[in-house]
Coordinates of C-alpha atoms in Angstrom, one line a residue:
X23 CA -50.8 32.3 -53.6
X24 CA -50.5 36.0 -53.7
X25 CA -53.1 37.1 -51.6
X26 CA -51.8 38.5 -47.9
X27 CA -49.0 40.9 -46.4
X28 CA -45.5 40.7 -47.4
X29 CA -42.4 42.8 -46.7
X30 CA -39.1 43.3 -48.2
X31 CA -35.8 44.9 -49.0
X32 CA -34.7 46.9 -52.1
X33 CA -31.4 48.5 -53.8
X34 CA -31.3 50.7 -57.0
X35 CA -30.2 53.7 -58.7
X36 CA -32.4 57.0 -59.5
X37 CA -31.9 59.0 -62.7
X38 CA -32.5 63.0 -62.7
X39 CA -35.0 63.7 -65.4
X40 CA -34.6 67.6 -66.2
X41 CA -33.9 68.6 -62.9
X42 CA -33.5 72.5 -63.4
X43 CA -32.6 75.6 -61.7
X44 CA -33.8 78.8 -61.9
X45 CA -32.4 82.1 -60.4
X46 CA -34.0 85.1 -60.1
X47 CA -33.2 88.4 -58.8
X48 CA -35.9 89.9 -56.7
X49 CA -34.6 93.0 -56.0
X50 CA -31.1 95.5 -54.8
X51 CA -30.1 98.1 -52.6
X52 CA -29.4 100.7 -55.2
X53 CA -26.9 103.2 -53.4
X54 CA -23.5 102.9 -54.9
X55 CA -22.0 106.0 -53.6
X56 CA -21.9 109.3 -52.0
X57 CA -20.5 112.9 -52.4
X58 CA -18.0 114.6 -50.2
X59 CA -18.2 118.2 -49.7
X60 CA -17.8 120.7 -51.0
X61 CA -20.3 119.6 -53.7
X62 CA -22.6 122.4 -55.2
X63 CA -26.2 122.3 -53.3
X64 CA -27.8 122.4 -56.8
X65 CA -26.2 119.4 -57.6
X66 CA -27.6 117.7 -54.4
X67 CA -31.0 118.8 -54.9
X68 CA -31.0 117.5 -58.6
X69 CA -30.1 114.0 -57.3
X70 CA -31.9 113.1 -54.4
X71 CA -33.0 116.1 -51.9
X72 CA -29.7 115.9 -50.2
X73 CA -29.4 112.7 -49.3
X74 CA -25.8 112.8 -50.8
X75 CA -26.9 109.9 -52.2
X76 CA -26.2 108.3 -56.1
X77 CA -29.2 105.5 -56.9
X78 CA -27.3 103.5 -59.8
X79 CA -28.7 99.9 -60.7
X80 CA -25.7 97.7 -60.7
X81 CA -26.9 95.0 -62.6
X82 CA -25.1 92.5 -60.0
X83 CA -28.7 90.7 -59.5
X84 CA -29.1 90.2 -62.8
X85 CA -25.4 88.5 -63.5
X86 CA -26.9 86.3 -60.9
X87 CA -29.8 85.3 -62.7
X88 CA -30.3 82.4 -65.3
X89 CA -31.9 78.9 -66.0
X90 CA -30.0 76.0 -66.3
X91 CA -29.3 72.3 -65.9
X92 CA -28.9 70.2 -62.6
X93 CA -29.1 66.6 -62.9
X94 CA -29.7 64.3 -59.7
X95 CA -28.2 60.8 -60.1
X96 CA -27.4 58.1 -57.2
X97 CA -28.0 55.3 -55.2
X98 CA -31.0 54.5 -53.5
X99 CA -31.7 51.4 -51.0
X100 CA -34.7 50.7 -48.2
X101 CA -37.1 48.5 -47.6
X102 CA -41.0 48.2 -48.4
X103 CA -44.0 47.0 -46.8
X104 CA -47.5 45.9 -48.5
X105 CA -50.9 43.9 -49.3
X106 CA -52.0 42.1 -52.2
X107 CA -55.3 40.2 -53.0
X108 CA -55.9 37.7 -55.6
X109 CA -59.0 38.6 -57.8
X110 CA -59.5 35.4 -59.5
X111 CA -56.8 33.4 -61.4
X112 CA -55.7 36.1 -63.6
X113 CA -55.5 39.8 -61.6
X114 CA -53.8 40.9 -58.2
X115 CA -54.4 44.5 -56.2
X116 CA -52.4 45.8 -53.5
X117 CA -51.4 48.8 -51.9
X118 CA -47.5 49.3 -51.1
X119 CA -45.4 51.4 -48.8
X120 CA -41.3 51.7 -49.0
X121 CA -39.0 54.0 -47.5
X122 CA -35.5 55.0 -49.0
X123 CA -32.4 56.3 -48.0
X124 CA -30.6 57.8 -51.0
X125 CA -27.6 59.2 -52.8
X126 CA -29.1 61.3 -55.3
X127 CA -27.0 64.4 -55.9
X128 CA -26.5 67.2 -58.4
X129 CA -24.5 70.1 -59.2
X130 CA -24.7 72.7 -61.2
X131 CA -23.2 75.9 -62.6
X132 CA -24.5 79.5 -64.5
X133 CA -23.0 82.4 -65.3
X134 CA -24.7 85.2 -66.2
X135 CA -24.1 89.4 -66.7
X136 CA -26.1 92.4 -66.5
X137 CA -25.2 96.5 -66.4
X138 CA -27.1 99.3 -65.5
X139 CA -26.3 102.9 -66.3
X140 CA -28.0 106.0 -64.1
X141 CA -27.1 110.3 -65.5
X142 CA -28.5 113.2 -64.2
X143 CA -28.0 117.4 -65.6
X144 CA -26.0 119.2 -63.9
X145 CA -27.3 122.7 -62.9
X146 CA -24.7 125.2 -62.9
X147 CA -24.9 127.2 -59.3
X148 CA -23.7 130.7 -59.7
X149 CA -20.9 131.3 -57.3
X150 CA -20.9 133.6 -54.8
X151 CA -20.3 137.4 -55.6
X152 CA -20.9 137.3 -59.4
X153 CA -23.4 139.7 -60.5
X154 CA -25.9 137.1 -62.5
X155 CA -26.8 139.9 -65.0
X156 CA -23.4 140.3 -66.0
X157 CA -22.7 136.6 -66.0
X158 CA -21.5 135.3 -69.3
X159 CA -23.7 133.1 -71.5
X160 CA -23.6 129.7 -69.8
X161 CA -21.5 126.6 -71.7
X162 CA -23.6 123.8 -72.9
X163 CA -25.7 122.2 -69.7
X164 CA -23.9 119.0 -69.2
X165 CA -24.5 115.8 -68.0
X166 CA -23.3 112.8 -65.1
X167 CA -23.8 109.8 -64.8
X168 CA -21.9 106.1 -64.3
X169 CA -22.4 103.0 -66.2
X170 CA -22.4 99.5 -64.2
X171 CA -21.5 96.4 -65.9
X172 CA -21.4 92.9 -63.9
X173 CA -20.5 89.6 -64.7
X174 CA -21.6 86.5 -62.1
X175 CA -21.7 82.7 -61.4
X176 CA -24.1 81.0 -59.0
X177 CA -23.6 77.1 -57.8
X178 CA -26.3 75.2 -56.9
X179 CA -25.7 71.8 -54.7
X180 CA -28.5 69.9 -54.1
X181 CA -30.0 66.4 -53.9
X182 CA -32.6 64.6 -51.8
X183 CA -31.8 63.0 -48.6
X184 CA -34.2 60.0 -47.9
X185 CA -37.6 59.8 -49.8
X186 CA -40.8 57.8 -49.7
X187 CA -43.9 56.0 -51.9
X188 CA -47.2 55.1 -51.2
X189 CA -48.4 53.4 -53.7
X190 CA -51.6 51.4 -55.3
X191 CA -50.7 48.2 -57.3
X192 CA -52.6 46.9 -59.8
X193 CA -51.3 43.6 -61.7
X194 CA -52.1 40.8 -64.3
X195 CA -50.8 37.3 -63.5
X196 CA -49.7 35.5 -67.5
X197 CA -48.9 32.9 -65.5
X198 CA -49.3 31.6 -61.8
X199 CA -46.1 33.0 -60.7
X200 CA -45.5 35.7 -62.4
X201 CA -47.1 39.4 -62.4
X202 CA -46.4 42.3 -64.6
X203 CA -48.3 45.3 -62.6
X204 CA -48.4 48.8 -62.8
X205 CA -48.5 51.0 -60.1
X206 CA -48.7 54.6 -59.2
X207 CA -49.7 57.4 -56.1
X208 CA -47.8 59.2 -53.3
X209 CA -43.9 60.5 -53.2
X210 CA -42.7 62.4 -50.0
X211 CA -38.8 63.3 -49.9
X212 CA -36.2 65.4 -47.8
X213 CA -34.4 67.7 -50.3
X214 CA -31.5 70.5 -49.5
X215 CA -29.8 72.7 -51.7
X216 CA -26.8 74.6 -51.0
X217 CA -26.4 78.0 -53.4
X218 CA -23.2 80.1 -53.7
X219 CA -23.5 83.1 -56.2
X220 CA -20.2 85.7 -57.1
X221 CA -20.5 88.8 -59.3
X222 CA -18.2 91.6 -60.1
X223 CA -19.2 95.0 -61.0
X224 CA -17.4 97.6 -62.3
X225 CA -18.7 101.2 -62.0
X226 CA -17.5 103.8 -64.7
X227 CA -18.2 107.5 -65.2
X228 CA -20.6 108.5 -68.1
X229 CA -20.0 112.3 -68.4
X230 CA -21.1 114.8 -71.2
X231 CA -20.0 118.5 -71.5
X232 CA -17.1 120.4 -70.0
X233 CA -14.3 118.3 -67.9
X234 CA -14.7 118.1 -64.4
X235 CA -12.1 120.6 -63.7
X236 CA -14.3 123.1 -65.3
X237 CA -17.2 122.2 -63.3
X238 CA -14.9 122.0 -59.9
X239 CA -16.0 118.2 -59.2
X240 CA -13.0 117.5 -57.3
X241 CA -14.6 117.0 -54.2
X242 CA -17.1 114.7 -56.1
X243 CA -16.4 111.1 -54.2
X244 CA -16.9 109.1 -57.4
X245 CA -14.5 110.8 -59.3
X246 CA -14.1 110.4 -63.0
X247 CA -12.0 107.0 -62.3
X248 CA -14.0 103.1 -62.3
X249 CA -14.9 101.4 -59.1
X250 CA -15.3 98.0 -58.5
X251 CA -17.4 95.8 -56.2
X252 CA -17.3 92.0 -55.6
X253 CA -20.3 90.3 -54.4
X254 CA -20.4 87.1 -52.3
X255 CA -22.7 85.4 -50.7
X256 CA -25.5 82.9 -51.1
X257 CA -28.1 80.7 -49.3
X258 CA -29.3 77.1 -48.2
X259 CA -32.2 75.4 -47.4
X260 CA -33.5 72.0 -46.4
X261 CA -36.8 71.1 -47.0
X262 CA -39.9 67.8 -46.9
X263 CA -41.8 67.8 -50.2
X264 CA -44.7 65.5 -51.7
X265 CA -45.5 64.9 -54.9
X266 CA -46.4 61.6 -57.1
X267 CA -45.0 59.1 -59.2
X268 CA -46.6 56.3 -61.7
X269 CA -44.5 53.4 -62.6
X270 CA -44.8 49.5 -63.5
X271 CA -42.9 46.2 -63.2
X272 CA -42.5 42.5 -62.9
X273 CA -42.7 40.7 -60.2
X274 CA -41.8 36.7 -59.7
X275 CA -43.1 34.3 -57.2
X276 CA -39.9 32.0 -57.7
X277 CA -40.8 29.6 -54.5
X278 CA -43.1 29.6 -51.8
X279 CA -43.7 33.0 -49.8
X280 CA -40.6 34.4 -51.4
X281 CA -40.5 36.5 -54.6
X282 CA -38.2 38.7 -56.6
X283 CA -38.9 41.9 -58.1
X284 CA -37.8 44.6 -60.5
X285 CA -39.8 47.7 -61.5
X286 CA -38.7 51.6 -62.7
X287 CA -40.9 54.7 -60.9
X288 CA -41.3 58.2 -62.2
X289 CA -41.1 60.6 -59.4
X290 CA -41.7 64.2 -59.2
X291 CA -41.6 66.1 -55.7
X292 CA -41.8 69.6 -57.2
X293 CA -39.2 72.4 -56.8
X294 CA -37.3 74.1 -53.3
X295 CA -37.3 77.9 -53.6
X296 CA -34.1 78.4 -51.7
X297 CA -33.3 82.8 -50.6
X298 CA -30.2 84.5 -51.5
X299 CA -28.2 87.3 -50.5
X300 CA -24.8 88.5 -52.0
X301 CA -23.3 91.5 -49.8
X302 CA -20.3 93.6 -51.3
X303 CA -17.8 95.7 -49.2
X304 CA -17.6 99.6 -49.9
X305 CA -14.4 99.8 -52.2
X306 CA -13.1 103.0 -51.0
X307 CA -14.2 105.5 -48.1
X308 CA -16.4 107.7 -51.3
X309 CA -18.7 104.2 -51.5
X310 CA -21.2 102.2 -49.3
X311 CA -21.9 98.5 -48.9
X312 CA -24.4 96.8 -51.3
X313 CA -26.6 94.2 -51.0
X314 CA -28.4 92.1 -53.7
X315 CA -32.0 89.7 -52.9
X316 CA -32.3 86.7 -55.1
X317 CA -33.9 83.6 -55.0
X318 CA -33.5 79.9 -56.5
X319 CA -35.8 77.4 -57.4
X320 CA -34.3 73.8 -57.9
X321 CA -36.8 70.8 -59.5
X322 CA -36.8 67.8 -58.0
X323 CA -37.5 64.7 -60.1
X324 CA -36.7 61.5 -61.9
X325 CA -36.7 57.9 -62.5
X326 CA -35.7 55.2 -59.7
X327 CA -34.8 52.1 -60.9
X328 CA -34.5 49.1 -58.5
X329 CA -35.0 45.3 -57.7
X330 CA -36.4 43.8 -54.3
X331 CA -37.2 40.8 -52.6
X332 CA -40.1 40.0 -50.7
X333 CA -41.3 37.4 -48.4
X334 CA -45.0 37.2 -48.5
X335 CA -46.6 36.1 -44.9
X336 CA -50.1 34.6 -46.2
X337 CA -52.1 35.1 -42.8
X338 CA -55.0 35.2 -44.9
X339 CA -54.7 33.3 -47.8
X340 CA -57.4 30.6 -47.7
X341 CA -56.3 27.1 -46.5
X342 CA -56.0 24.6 -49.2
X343 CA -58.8 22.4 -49.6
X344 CA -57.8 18.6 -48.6
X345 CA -59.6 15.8 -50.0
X346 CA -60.7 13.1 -47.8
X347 CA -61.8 9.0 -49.3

């Protein structure tokens, strides 16, 4: 009865089973702003060489960063094709194949925050034509430096596309027509995700000793005021993965060559690593562009859910035996 090839159509619904993101930031360019001149040489060579050049983490990466929650849920529907032999009266083996188009879809959304904080001594230069012997005893050495504080949200969009089993079947028959089976093996899948990431930073001078109108910083680009920066920016990706899945369900032979089934599969393709990139526009003329490098990782798992029908073709069952008088 249930030995032979069959083929058949199926409709259900998949449920996202922990389907997490992760964001990372991988690295920043660090630049945040320059110096106009006049700026004392000394000053220069303290920071970088005379590049002209401030090197201030922002922390903007970091606001972009975080682990949370994004659930795939939706319809699915295909069709499957297959082979099953009757060992005995009591135990069936097969091997399956079904593809799926689906509507499995998640979104997600994390905010995170991060700061970063650079200073550096400032070496008094002695100006020109003052005798240094005669120079008065220094004020306190003081220090520069800006604090960065940011605050960010990242959306992830993302969901698989059409996916795919290949399955072994292994069942138990507690009566002629009906088989409880489990089965297990091969999941292949098209995934995307779509990310979108925004974080605002705010720069703000950290200064120790005499003001700057002692230290004649006017010309410092800056200044003693804050300065902010709004990144923007993102990434996508589309992807095929394979993974597994193990799974069972009940299968009834409710006339002949036809049957109906209902069964539930685990499925887990893996995870999508999906690079980012957030770019901020200089603020004022004092300030240059920045840049942040991140990446995402979305999982991609869950539990499908469906019910099927089958006609089952026979071409090798064995012909039934005829008695004769």
């Amino acid at each position: 009865m249930w030995t032979g090839f069959y083929a058949g159509l199926n409709a259900g619904y998949g449920f996202g089973t922990n389907s997490n993101v992760q964001s990372v930031a991988i690295g920043q360019d660090k630049p945040v702003g320059f110096y106009s001149e006049p700026v004392p040489e000394v000053l220069l060579d303290t920071i970088d060489g005379g590049a002209h050049y401030l090197s201030l983490p922002t922390g903007a990466g970091l606001a972009q960063s975080g682990s949370f929650a994004n659930t795939q849920n939706g319809f699915i529907g295909g069709g499957q094709v297959g082979y099953n032999y009757q060992w005995g009266s009591s135990f069936v083996i097969g091997i399956e194949a079904d593809m799926q188009g689906t509507g499995i879809r998640g979104a997600s959304h994390g905010i995170g925050s991060g700061w970063g904080s650079v200073s550096y001594p400032y070496l008094y230069a002695v100006p020109a034509g003052v005798d240094s012997v005669n120079l008065a005893a220094p004020p306190p050495s003081p220090t520069i430096g800006w604090d960065a504080n940011s605050v960010g949200i990242t959306s992830v969009h993302s969901g698989v596309d059409w996916m795919g089993t290949v399955r072994g079947r292994v069942g138990y028959l507690f009566t002629p027509t009906m088989l409880l089976y489990a089965t297990g093996g091969l999941t292949y899948g098209g995934v995307y995700a779509n990310v979108n990431s925004v974080a605002m930073t705010t720069i703000t001078p950290n200064y120790s000793g005499p003001s700057f109108e002692t230290l004649s910083l006017g010309g410092m680009g800056l200044g003693s005021s804050a300065s902010n920066y709004t990144f923007v920016g993102g990434g996508n990706k589309s992807q095929t993965l394979v993974g597994w899945n193990v799974g069972g369900g009940l299968e009834w032979m409710f006339m002949p060559n036809w049957s109906l089934k209902a069964e539930a599969i685990y499925w887990n393709m893996g995870n999508m690593t999906v690079p980012t990139a957030t770019f901020a526009a200089a603020p004022d003329s004092y300030h240059v562009p920045l840049v942040t490098v991140g990446a995402v990782r979305v999982n991609y798992q869950g539990v499908i859910a469906r019910a099927g029908v089958n006609y089952h073709f026979n071409w090798f069952a064995p012909a039934p035996v005829v008695a004769s008088y």
